[in-house]
Amino acid sequence: MKRKLFVGILAVMLVMGLSLNVSADVLSGGDLVEELSEDLEREMGVRELKAAMDDGEEYIILDVRSTAERNEGFIPGSEYVNFGILFFRIGDFVEDPDQEFIVACQSGARSVIAAVLLQDMGYKPINLAGGFNAWETFEFEVEMP
């Protein structure tokens, strides 16, 4: 439990651009994402998500990118909640902790961190592999603010 708390705090600090000034070994952002990926319970690719949406399946899609990133376009129907406040406002978006939902960021790194921390909180997140960059790579529809 203490390790998860430490990793969670470190993740938030790394994502928010803060730094630690310590002489001990500290994980890089990439190392942290790689380590947390091992704990990820569910992941979905953008093609799988798009096919499901085309078949009429509805998902809560939480876009955890920065406001500037969101302003460049977003996955249709996604809801915006900045990573920094996601963990305090998750109940505003997902009322039932047993309901699956998608967590998406720009490249899939922040969403891995978010998904694992949300799992630890008792939710059922699905990480969107590759994030918005992968969505754009396949030239799927993008909404603008």
C-alpha positions in Angstrom: 0.0 0.0 0.0 2.8 2.4 0.9 4.6 1.6 -2.4 1.4 2.4 -4.4 0.9 5.6 -2.5 4.5 6.7 -3.2 4.2 5.7 -6.9 0.9 7.6 -7.1 2.3 10.8 -5.6 5.4 10.5 -7.8 3.2 10.0 -10.8 1.2 13.2 -10.1 4.4 15.1 -9.5 6.0 13.9 -12.7 2.9 14.7 -14.8 2.4 18.1 -13.3 6.0 19.0 -14.2 7.4 19.1 -10.6 10.8 17.6 -9.8 12.3 15.9 -6.9 15.8 16.9 -5.7 17.0 13.7 -4.1 20.2 11.7 -4.5 18.4 8.3 -4.4 17.3 6.5 -7.5 14.2 8.1 -8.9 12.1 6.7 -11.7 11.9 8.6 -14.9 8.5 9.3 -16.3 9.0 6.5 -18.9 10.1 4.1 -16.3 7.1 4.9 -14.2 4.7 4.3 -17.0 6.4 1.0 -17.9 6.2 -0.1 -14.3 2.6 0.9 -13.9 1.7 -0.8 -17.2 2.3 -4.1 -15.6 -0.5 -3.4 -13.1 -3.0 -2.2 -15.8 -6.0 -4.4 -15.8 -7.6 -3.4 -19.1 -6.5 -1.6 -22.3 -8.2 -0.9 -25.6 -6.8 0.2 -28.9 -8.3 3.1 -30.9 -9.5 0.8 -33.7 -11.3 -1.4 -31.2 -12.9 1.7 -29.6 -13.9 3.2 -32.9 -15.5 -0.1 -34.1 -17.4 -0.4 -30.9 -18.6 3.2 -31.2 -19.6 2.6 -34.8 -21.6 -0.4 -33.6 -23.6 1.8 -31.2 -21.7 1.0 -28.0 -21.6 4.0 -25.7 -18.6 4.7 -23.4 -17.7 7.4 -21.0 -14.4 8.7 -22.4 -12.4 10.8 -20.1 -9.9 13.1 -21.8 -7.2 13.8 -19.2 -5.0 16.0 -21.4 -4.2 19.6 -20.8 -6.6 22.4 -21.9 -4.1 23.4 -24.7 -4.1 19.8 -26.0 -7.9 19.5 -25.8 -8.2 22.8 -27.8 -6.4 21.1 -30.7 -9.2 18.6 -31.0 -10.6 15.6 -29.2 -12.4 12.3 -29.6 -16.1 12.9 -30.3 -18.2 12.5 -27.2 -15.3 12.6 -24.8 -15.5 14.6 -21.6 -12.7 16.8 -20.4 -11.2 16.5 -16.9 -7.6 17.6 -16.4 -5.3 14.9 -15.0 -4.5 17.1 -12.0 -8.1 17.0 -10.7 -9.3 13.7 -12.1 -8.9 11.8 -8.9 -10.8 14.4 -6.9 -13.7 14.7 -9.5 -14.0 11.1 -10.8 -17.3 10.7 -9.1 -18.7 13.6 -11.2 -18.1 11.5 -14.3 -18.4 7.9 -13.2 -21.2 7.4 -10.6 -20.9 3.5 -10.4 -17.4 2.3 -9.6 -18.2 -1.0 -11.4 -18.9 0.8 -14.7 -16.2 0.5 -17.2 -15.0 3.7 -18.9 -12.2 4.9 -21.1 -9.2 7.1 -20.0 -7.4 8.9 -22.8 -4.5 11.3 -23.0 -2.3 12.5 -25.8 0.0 9.4 -26.2 -1.3 6.8 -23.7 1.3 7.5 -20.9 -0.7 9.8 -18.6 -3.8 7.6 -19.1 -1.8 4.5 -17.9 -0.9 6.4 -14.7 -4.5 7.6 -14.3 -6.0 4.1 -15.0 -3.8 2.3 -12.5 -4.5 4.9 -9.8 -8.2 4.8 -10.5 -8.0 1.0 -10.3 -6.5 1.4 -6.9 -9.4 3.6 -6.0 -11.8 0.8 -6.9 -12.9 1.9 -10.4 -12.9 0.0 -13.7 -10.9 2.2 -16.1 -9.8 1.1 -19.6 -6.7 2.7 -20.9 -6.8 3.9 -24.5 -3.5 2.7 -25.9 -1.8 5.3 -28.0 -4.2 8.0 -26.9 -5.3 10.9 -29.1 -2.2 10.6 -31.2 -3.2 7.1 -32.3 -6.8 8.3 -32.9 -5.4 10.9 -35.3 -3.0 8.5 -37.0 -6.0 6.4 -38.1 -7.7 9.7 -39.3 -10.8 9.1 -37.2 -13.2 12.0 -36.8 -12.0 14.7 -34.4 -14.2 17.3 -32.8 -13.0 20.8 -32.1 -14.0 23.0 -29.1 
